[in-house]
Coordinates of C-alpha atoms and ligand atoms in Angstrom, one line a residue:
M1 CA -87.8 1.8 -41.8
G2 CA -90.6 0.4 -40.4
K3 CA -90.8 -2.4 -37.7
I4 CA -91.1 -5.9 -37.9
I5 CA -94.5 -7.5 -36.3
I6 CA -94.0 -11.1 -35.8
F7 CA -97.7 -12.9 -35.3
G8 CA -97.2 -16.6 -33.5
L9 CA -94.2 -17.1 -31.1
G10 CA -93.9 -20.9 -31.4
F11 CA -90.1 -22.1 -32.9
V12 CA -90.6 -20.0 -36.3
G13 CA -91.5 -17.1 -34.7
I14 CA -89.0 -16.7 -31.6
T15 CA -86.4 -17.9 -34.2
L16 CA -87.3 -15.4 -36.6
A17 CA -87.9 -12.7 -33.5
I18 CA -84.2 -13.2 -32.5
F19 CA -82.6 -13.4 -35.8
L20 CA -84.1 -10.2 -37.3
A21 CA -83.3 -8.3 -33.8
S22 CA -79.6 -9.5 -34.6
K23 CA -79.6 -7.7 -37.9
N24 CA -80.8 -4.7 -36.2
Q25 CA -84.7 -4.8 -36.9
N26 CA -87.2 -3.5 -34.3
V27 CA -89.1 -6.1 -34.0
I28 CA -92.6 -7.2 -31.8
G29 CA -93.3 -10.8 -30.7
V30 CA -96.8 -10.6 -30.4
D31 CA -98.7 -13.9 -29.0
I32 CA -102.1 -14.3 -27.5
D33 CA -100.6 -17.1 -24.7
K34 CA -99.9 -14.3 -21.9
K35 CA -97.3 -16.4 -19.7
K36 CA -95.2 -17.1 -22.9
I37 CA -94.9 -13.6 -23.1
Q38 CA -94.3 -13.1 -19.7
V39 CA -91.5 -15.5 -20.1
L40 CA -90.0 -14.2 -23.2
K41 CA -89.7 -10.8 -21.8
K42 CA -87.5 -12.0 -18.9
G43 CA -85.2 -13.7 -21.6
I44 CA -86.4 -17.5 -20.9
S45 CA -87.4 -19.4 -23.9
P46 CA -90.0 -21.3 -23.8
I47 CA -88.5 -23.8 -26.3
Y48 CA -85.1 -25.7 -25.9
E49 CA -82.8 -25.0 -28.7
P50 CA -79.0 -25.2 -28.5
R51 CA -77.6 -21.2 -27.3
I52 CA -81.4 -19.6 -27.7
E53 CA -81.6 -18.3 -24.2
H54 CA -78.1 -16.5 -25.0
A55 CA -79.4 -15.1 -28.5
L56 CA -82.8 -14.7 -26.8
K57 CA -81.3 -11.9 -24.0
K58 CA -79.0 -10.3 -26.5
A59 CA -81.8 -9.3 -28.5
L60 CA -83.6 -7.9 -25.9
M61 CA -81.2 -5.8 -24.8
K62 CA -81.2 -4.8 -28.6
R63 CA -84.3 -4.2 -30.4
L64 CA -86.8 -6.9 -29.3
V65 CA -89.9 -6.9 -27.4
F66 CA -92.9 -8.9 -26.9
T67 CA -96.5 -8.3 -26.3
N68 CA -99.7 -10.0 -26.3
K69 CA -101.8 -7.0 -27.8
I70 CA -100.7 -5.5 -30.8
E71 CA -102.8 -1.8 -31.1
R72 CA -100.8 -0.4 -34.1
I73 CA -99.4 -1.1 -37.9
S74 CA -97.9 1.1 -40.0
K75 CA -97.5 1.3 -43.9
D76 CA -93.5 0.4 -44.0
D77 CA -93.6 -2.7 -41.2
I78 CA -93.7 -6.1 -42.2
V79 CA -96.5 -8.2 -40.4
F80 CA -95.0 -12.2 -40.3
V81 CA -96.9 -14.9 -39.3
T82 CA -95.8 -18.2 -37.8
V83 CA -98.9 -19.2 -36.1
G84 CA -99.2 -23.2 -36.1
T85 CA -101.2 -25.2 -38.4
P86 CA -101.8 -28.4 -36.2
S87 CA -103.4 -31.6 -37.4
K88 CA -107.2 -32.6 -37.2
K89 CA -108.2 -36.0 -36.4
D90 CA -108.9 -36.8 -40.5
G91 CA -105.3 -35.6 -41.2
S92 CA -106.2 -32.3 -42.7
I93 CA -104.9 -29.1 -41.1
D94 CA -106.7 -26.9 -38.3
L95 CA -106.6 -23.1 -39.9
K96 CA -108.3 -21.8 -36.7
F97 CA -104.6 -19.9 -36.0
I98 CA -104.4 -18.7 -39.3
K99 CA -107.9 -17.1 -39.5
S100 CA -107.8 -15.3 -36.2
V101 CA -104.4 -13.6 -37.1
S102 CA -105.9 -12.6 -40.4
K103 CA -108.8 -11.1 -38.7
K104 CA -106.9 -9.2 -36.6
I105 CA -104.1 -7.9 -39.3
V106 CA -107.1 -7.2 -40.9
E107 CA -108.8 -5.4 -38.1
L108 CA -105.2 -3.3 -37.8
I109 CA -105.3 -2.0 -41.3
K110 CA -108.8 -1.7 -42.7
N111 CA -108.6 1.9 -42.5
M112 CA -105.1 2.8 -44.5
S113 CA -104.5 4.0 -47.6
D114 CA -101.0 2.1 -48.4
L115 CA -101.2 -1.5 -46.9
P116 CA -97.9 -3.3 -45.1
L117 CA -96.3 -6.2 -46.4
V118 CA -98.1 -9.4 -45.1
V119 CA -95.6 -12.8 -45.0
I120 CA -97.4 -15.9 -44.0
K121 CA -94.7 -18.5 -42.8
S122 CA -97.3 -20.8 -41.5
T123 CA -97.1 -24.2 -42.7
I124 CA -100.3 -24.0 -45.5
L125 CA -101.8 -26.3 -47.8
P126 CA -102.2 -25.1 -51.5
G127 CA -105.3 -23.4 -51.9
T128 CA -105.3 -21.9 -48.5
F129 CA -104.4 -18.6 -49.7
E130 CA -107.0 -18.3 -52.5
D131 CA -109.6 -20.1 -50.2
T132 CA -109.5 -18.9 -46.6
I133 CA -106.9 -16.2 -46.4
K134 CA -107.5 -14.0 -49.4
P135 CA -111.6 -13.9 -48.8
I136 CA -111.0 -13.0 -45.1
F137 CA -109.5 -9.7 -46.5
I138 CA -111.7 -9.1 -49.5
K139 CA -114.8 -9.1 -47.6
N140 CA -113.3 -6.1 -45.3
S141 CA -112.4 -4.4 -49.2
I142 CA -108.6 -5.0 -48.1
S143 CA -106.7 -5.9 -51.2
S144 CA -104.8 -9.3 -50.8
K145 CA -101.9 -7.9 -53.4
N146 CA -99.5 -7.2 -50.7
I147 CA -99.5 -10.5 -49.2
V148 CA -96.9 -13.4 -49.7
I149 CA -96.5 -17.0 -48.6
N150 CA -92.8 -17.5 -47.2
P151 CA -92.5 -21.1 -46.5
E152 CA -90.2 -21.8 -43.6
F153 CA -87.5 -24.7 -43.7
L154 CA -85.6 -24.3 -40.6
R155 CA -85.0 -27.8 -38.3
E156 CA -85.7 -27.7 -34.5
G157 CA -82.4 -28.5 -32.9
S158 CA -80.7 -26.2 -35.2
A159 CA -83.5 -23.5 -35.8
L160 CA -80.8 -20.4 -35.2
E161 CA -78.3 -21.9 -37.4
D162 CA -80.6 -22.7 -40.1
T163 CA -82.3 -19.2 -40.1
L164 CA -78.7 -17.9 -39.9
H165 CA -77.8 -20.0 -43.2
P166 CA -81.1 -20.9 -44.9
H167 CA -80.2 -22.9 -48.1
Q168 CA -83.1 -21.3 -50.0
I169 CA -85.9 -18.9 -49.7
V170 CA -89.2 -19.2 -51.3
I171 CA -91.2 -16.6 -52.1
G172 CA -95.1 -17.3 -53.3
G173 CA -97.3 -13.9 -54.5
E174 CA -97.6 -10.8 -57.0
R175 CA -94.5 -10.3 -58.4
K176 CA -94.0 -6.9 -57.2
T177 CA -94.6 -7.7 -53.6
A178 CA -92.4 -10.7 -54.0
K179 CA -89.5 -8.2 -55.2
T180 CA -90.3 -6.3 -52.4
L181 CA -89.8 -9.1 -49.6
E182 CA -86.7 -10.1 -51.8
K183 CA -85.1 -6.6 -51.1
F184 CA -85.2 -7.4 -47.5
Y185 CA -84.2 -10.4 -47.7
R186 CA -81.0 -9.4 -49.9
K187 CA -80.5 -6.8 -47.2
I188 CA -80.2 -9.3 -45.1
Y189 CA -78.6 -12.5 -46.4
S190 CA -75.8 -13.0 -48.8
N191 CA -76.4 -12.9 -52.4
K192 CA -75.6 -16.4 -52.6
V193 CA -79.1 -17.7 -51.3
P194 CA -81.1 -18.9 -54.3
I195 CA -84.9 -17.0 -53.8
E196 CA -87.1 -18.5 -55.8
I197 CA -90.2 -16.6 -56.7
S198 CA -93.6 -18.4 -57.5
N199 CA -97.5 -17.4 -57.5
H200 CA -99.3 -18.0 -54.0
T201 CA -100.2 -21.7 -54.3
T202 CA -96.9 -23.2 -56.0
A203 CA -95.2 -21.8 -52.6
E204 CA -97.5 -23.7 -50.4
L205 CA -96.9 -26.4 -52.4
I206 CA -93.0 -26.4 -52.6
K207 CA -93.6 -26.6 -48.6
Y208 CA -95.4 -30.0 -48.3
A209 CA -93.5 -31.3 -51.6
N210 CA -90.1 -30.9 -49.4
N211 CA -91.3 -32.0 -46.3
S212 CA -92.9 -35.2 -47.6
F213 CA -89.9 -35.9 -50.0
L214 CA -87.5 -36.0 -46.9
A215 CA -90.0 -38.2 -45.1
T216 CA -90.3 -40.6 -48.1
K217 CA -86.3 -40.8 -47.9
I218 CA -86.6 -41.7 -44.4
S219 CA -89.2 -44.4 -44.6
F220 CA -87.5 -45.6 -47.4
I221 CA -84.3 -46.2 -45.9
N222 CA -85.9 -47.6 -42.7
S223 CA -87.3 -50.0 -45.2
I224 CA -84.0 -51.1 -46.4
A225 CA -82.4 -51.0 -42.6
N226 CA -85.2 -53.7 -41.7
L227 CA -84.5 -55.6 -44.8
C228 CA -80.5 -55.7 -43.6
Q229 CA -81.7 -57.0 -40.0
T230 CA -82.7 -60.2 -41.8
L231 CA -79.6 -60.4 -43.9
P232 CA -76.6 -61.8 -41.9
G233 CA -73.6 -59.3 -42.2
T234 CA -75.3 -56.4 -43.5
N235 CA -75.3 -52.7 -42.7
I236 CA -77.4 -49.9 -43.4
D237 CA -75.1 -47.5 -43.0
Q238 CA -72.7 -48.6 -45.5
I239 CA -75.5 -49.1 -48.0
A240 CA -76.8 -45.4 -47.3
R241 CA -73.2 -44.1 -47.7
S242 CA -72.6 -45.7 -50.8
I243 CA -76.2 -44.9 -52.5
G244 CA -76.0 -41.5 -51.0
R245 CA -73.0 -40.8 -53.2
D246 CA -75.0 -41.2 -56.2
P247 CA -75.6 -36.9 -56.9
R248 CA -79.0 -37.8 -57.9
I249 CA -79.8 -39.5 -54.8
G250 CA -77.7 -37.5 -52.0
S251 CA -76.2 -38.5 -48.6
L252 CA -78.6 -36.6 -46.3
F253 CA -81.6 -38.0 -44.5
L254 CA -80.7 -41.3 -45.3
N255 CA -79.9 -42.4 -41.7
A256 CA -82.2 -45.2 -40.4
G257 CA -84.1 -45.1 -37.4
P258 CA -87.0 -45.7 -35.4
G259 CA -89.1 -43.4 -37.8
Y260 CA -89.4 -40.2 -38.2
G261 CA -91.7 -38.0 -35.6
G262 CA -92.0 -34.1 -34.6
S263 CA -94.5 -31.5 -35.5
C264 CA -93.7 -31.3 -39.4
F265 CA -93.1 -34.7 -41.2
P266 CA -96.0 -36.8 -39.6
K267 CA -98.6 -33.5 -39.9
D268 CA -97.4 -32.8 -43.2
V269 CA -97.6 -36.0 -45.4
K270 CA -100.9 -36.8 -43.6
A271 CA -102.1 -33.5 -45.3
L272 CA -100.9 -34.1 -48.1
I273 CA -102.4 -37.3 -48.2
S274 CA -105.9 -35.7 -47.5
L275 CA -105.3 -32.8 -50.3
I276 CA -104.8 -35.8 -52.8
K277 CA -107.7 -37.6 -51.9
K278 CA -109.9 -35.0 -51.8
R279 CA -108.6 -34.4 -55.7
H280 CA -109.5 -37.8 -56.5
L281 CA -106.0 -38.5 -57.2
G282 CA -104.2 -42.0 -55.9
S283 CA -101.9 -41.1 -52.4
D284 CA -100.7 -44.7 -52.4
L285 CA -96.8 -43.4 -52.4
L286 CA -97.3 -41.0 -49.4
I287 CA -99.6 -43.7 -47.4
S288 CA -96.6 -46.2 -47.9
V289 CA -94.6 -43.4 -46.6
H290 CA -96.4 -43.1 -43.6
K291 CA -97.7 -46.6 -43.1
T292 CA -93.8 -47.4 -42.9
N293 CA -93.0 -44.6 -40.5
L294 CA -96.1 -46.0 -38.2
N295 CA -94.7 -49.5 -38.2
Q296 CA -90.6 -48.7 -37.2
V297 CA -92.2 -48.7 -33.7
K298 CA -93.7 -51.8 -34.1
I299 CA -89.7 -53.0 -35.5
V300 CA -88.3 -52.0 -31.9
L301 CA -91.1 -53.4 -30.1
R302 CA -90.4 -56.9 -32.0
L303 CA -86.6 -56.4 -31.5
I304 CA -86.9 -56.2 -27.9
S305 CA -89.3 -59.0 -27.7
K306 CA -87.1 -61.0 -29.3
Y307 CA -83.9 -60.3 -26.9
V308 CA -86.1 -59.9 -23.5
K309 CA -87.9 -63.2 -22.2
P310 CA -90.3 -62.8 -20.6
L311 CA -91.0 -59.4 -21.8
K312 CA -93.8 -59.1 -18.8
N313 CA -92.4 -57.4 -15.6
S314 CA -88.8 -56.7 -17.3
S315 CA -87.1 -53.7 -16.7
I316 CA -86.3 -51.3 -19.7
S317 CA -84.2 -48.5 -20.0
I318 CA -85.2 -45.7 -22.7
L319 CA -82.3 -43.5 -23.8
G320 CA -83.8 -40.6 -25.8
L321 CA -86.9 -38.9 -25.5
A322 CA -86.9 -36.5 -27.5
F323 CA -88.2 -36.8 -31.1
K324 CA -84.8 -35.3 -32.5
E325 CA -81.5 -34.3 -30.4
N326 CA -80.6 -31.0 -29.3
S327 CA -84.4 -30.7 -28.7
D328 CA -86.9 -31.0 -25.8
D329 CA -89.9 -31.7 -28.2
I330 CA -91.7 -34.7 -27.9
R331 CA -94.4 -34.2 -30.2
E332 CA -94.9 -37.4 -31.9
S333 CA -91.6 -38.4 -30.6
V334 CA -91.4 -42.5 -31.3
S335 CA -90.1 -42.9 -27.7
I336 CA -93.3 -41.8 -26.5
K337 CA -95.1 -44.3 -28.7
L338 CA -92.8 -47.4 -27.9
I339 CA -93.0 -46.0 -23.9
E340 CA -97.1 -46.6 -24.5
K341 CA -96.2 -49.9 -25.8
L342 CA -94.2 -51.1 -23.2
L343 CA -96.4 -50.2 -20.3
E344 CA -99.1 -52.2 -22.2
N345 CA -96.8 -54.9 -21.8
H346 CA -96.2 -54.7 -17.9
V347 CA -93.0 -53.3 -18.3
K348 CA -91.2 -51.3 -15.9
V349 CA -89.8 -48.2 -17.9
K350 CA -86.9 -46.0 -16.9
V351 CA -86.0 -43.1 -19.1
H352 CA -83.3 -40.3 -19.6
D353 CA -83.2 -37.9 -21.8
P354 CA -80.7 -34.4 -21.5
K355 CA -83.7 -31.9 -22.0
A356 CA -86.9 -33.5 -22.7
M357 CA -87.9 -35.5 -19.3
K358 CA -90.0 -32.4 -17.8
N359 CA -92.1 -32.7 -21.0
V360 CA -92.4 -36.6 -20.7
E361 CA -93.4 -36.2 -17.6
K362 CA -96.3 -34.3 -17.9
V363 CA -97.3 -36.9 -20.4
F364 CA -96.7 -40.3 -17.9
G365 CA -96.4 -39.3 -14.5
K366 CA -95.3 -41.8 -12.0
K367 CA -96.0 -44.7 -14.5
I368 CA -92.1 -44.7 -15.6
T369 CA -89.1 -43.4 -13.7
Y370 CA -87.1 -41.0 -14.7
Y371 CA -83.3 -40.4 -14.2
K372 CA -80.8 -37.8 -14.6
H373 CA -77.5 -39.9 -15.2
P374 CA -77.8 -43.0 -17.8
K375 CA -75.5 -44.9 -15.8
D376 CA -78.6 -44.9 -13.3
C377 CA -80.9 -45.4 -15.7
L378 CA -79.4 -48.5 -17.0
K379 CA -78.4 -50.2 -13.4
N380 CA -80.5 -53.6 -12.7
S381 CA -82.0 -52.7 -16.4
N382 CA -82.8 -56.0 -18.3
C383 CA -82.3 -54.0 -21.3
A384 CA -81.4 -50.3 -23.0
I385 CA -82.6 -49.0 -26.2
I386 CA -81.2 -45.3 -27.9
L387 CA -83.9 -43.6 -29.6
T388 CA -82.4 -40.6 -29.8
S389 CA -78.5 -39.5 -31.2
W390 CA -77.8 -37.3 -28.3
K391 CA -73.9 -36.6 -28.2
Q392 CA -73.8 -38.2 -24.5
Y393 CA -75.1 -41.2 -25.5
F394 CA -71.9 -41.3 -27.9
S395 CA -69.5 -41.4 -25.2
L396 CA -71.5 -44.2 -23.2
S397 CA -68.9 -47.1 -22.0
N398 CA -68.7 -50.4 -20.2
K399 CA -68.8 -47.9 -16.7
E400 CA -72.6 -46.8 -17.7
F401 CA -73.7 -50.6 -19.1
S402 CA -71.7 -53.0 -16.5
K403 CA -74.2 -52.5 -13.6
M404 CA -76.9 -53.9 -16.1
K405 CA -79.0 -56.9 -15.1
T406 CA -78.7 -58.5 -18.6
P407 CA -76.5 -56.4 -21.0
I408 CA -78.6 -56.1 -24.0
L409 CA -78.2 -52.5 -26.1
I410 CA -80.8 -52.0 -28.8
D411 CA -79.2 -49.0 -30.6
T412 CA -81.7 -47.7 -33.2
R413 CA -79.5 -45.2 -34.3
R414 CA -76.2 -47.4 -34.5
I415 CA -74.2 -44.7 -32.5
L416 CA -72.5 -47.6 -30.7
A417 CA -71.9 -49.7 -33.3
G418 CA -68.2 -51.1 -33.4
K419 CA -67.6 -50.0 -30.1
K420 CA -65.9 -52.5 -27.4
I421 CA -68.6 -52.8 -25.0
N422 CA -69.4 -55.7 -22.9
V423 CA -73.5 -55.8 -24.3
K424 CA -75.2 -58.3 -26.5
Y425 CA -75.3 -55.7 -29.1
I426 CA -78.1 -55.0 -32.0
G427 CA -78.1 -52.1 -34.1
L428 CA -81.4 -51.4 -36.0
G429 CA -80.6 -52.2 -39.6
I430 CA -77.0 -54.4 -38.9
G431 CA -77.9 -57.8 -40.0
E432 CA -77.4 -60.4 -37.3
Ligands
UGA501 C1 -88.4 -30.6 -40.6 C2 -87.7 -30.4 -42.1 O1 -86.1 -31.0 -42.3 C3 -87.5 -28.7 -41.9 O2 -86.7 -28.4 -43.0 C4 -88.4 -27.7 -42.0 O3 -88.5 -26.6 -41.7 C5 -89.4 -28.4 -40.6 O4 -89.5 -30.1 -40.9 C6 -90.8 -27.3 -40.2 O5 -91.7 -28.0 -41.7 O6 -90.9 -27.0 -39.5 P1 -87.4 -31.2 -38.2 O7 -89.1 -31.9 -38.1 O8 -87.4 -29.9 -37.2 O9 -87.8 -30.5 -39.1 O10 -86.4 -31.9 -38.3 P2 -85.9 -33.0 -38.6 O11 -84.3 -32.9 -38.7 O12 -86.5 -32.8 -40.1 O13 -86.3 -34.4 -38.1 C7 -87.6 -34.6 -38.1 C8 -87.5 -36.6 -37.7 O14 -87.2 -37.4 -38.7 C9 -86.8 -36.6 -36.5 O15 -87.4 -37.6 -35.8 C10 -85.4 -37.1 -37.1 O16 -84.7 -38.3 -36.1 C11 -85.8 -38.4 -38.3 N1 -84.7 -38.3 -39.5 C12 -84.3 -37.2 -39.7 C13 -84.5 -39.9 -39.6 O17 -84.6 -40.4 -38.9 N2 -83.7 -39.9 -40.3 C14 -82.7 -39.0 -40.9 O18 -82.0 -39.0 -41.7 C15 -83.6 -37.6 -41.0

């Protein structure tokens, strides 16, 4: 049995490395970032995920090693590519990491007669394999038949859990190669996990269609939530619960809120829009999904302005900075956008988050004030806004809210709806 080599130690790479080591595979995690390698070797995770450090330390004791230089690949190895594909200014994706890793792999395998299996897990637009990856191999007279596209569907905040229990596996490539990877996964996962085998481009598009559809669901429910806000007595959660019972709609991803953030939905929707435009097709639907999402922060700001008068020089507490609970990631987080807008309006901003404060401090420094406990964050404040559904916030009570100067709570996730607290309660999506 060969080893597993994983290029790119972000969310997907680290989680995959830990998971495969726990399944008794010999894993080498590779990244060009020397600092990252140093901390990982010590069992410290550069990203926060529930239980990740415990799992990492366990894996390091077993079969996982990290390096920033890989010298050799053997024919029986499986090489996973999990490098990032960030957004460029025009919305298209930046392939520089994909290109450099492909070149590195070419360099390592160019003299081999039997080639290892290369599995691209990074999110890449349809056509990227054919137009960018394949030519790098062909130019060096290496066949690309052993390369497959295998998109990842894990969510931040539940990355380990999702890797352990995927709802499906998608493999795009030549049938024989795809079947080799299928056999590998069948050894690891239960036979019940559906495996979809397609060609490269279809697999690439499945990932974008999947994320864009989920983003569409969120923007849709947010549009209805905004309407609810204007219809006294209506409640978006009741509507979501009810329409979610229709099996044609489904109940998941109908939680209205301040808009989707993170490193995936905003980037992937924009990239798909840019591809559709390049093909001279109308991308009105996804443009609206994107615009609706951008508008959500304005809706929250409008609510604040309605209740906090004057806004200038007021003191506002933000509860939740990460783009979602159980994560310290603030990429495209709505909280960051809202803080920027509040600062423009000369508001004194106070913040709390169980995990993401360090990252936010790197953005705002001393422009805002950071509190370890929600109670201190709320003290003397004119308004509190819940933006992230951290479990700590579900148990907030009068004990924490009683010290506010003017007890106004804007709950964008409605986690305290119906609770007996002495505040002016405004739930996003609950008719006022
Ligand atoms: C998303 C997808 O859910 C994963 O399947 C995919 O693998 C990943 O992108 C990726 O492409 O790498 P992620 O961004 O980690 O995962 O987290 P989600 O749980 O999808 O949340 C994304 C955003 O949508 C968050 O800001 C969240 O608060 C928001 N959201 C989600 C809602 O506002 N309402 C919902 O009902 C669900």
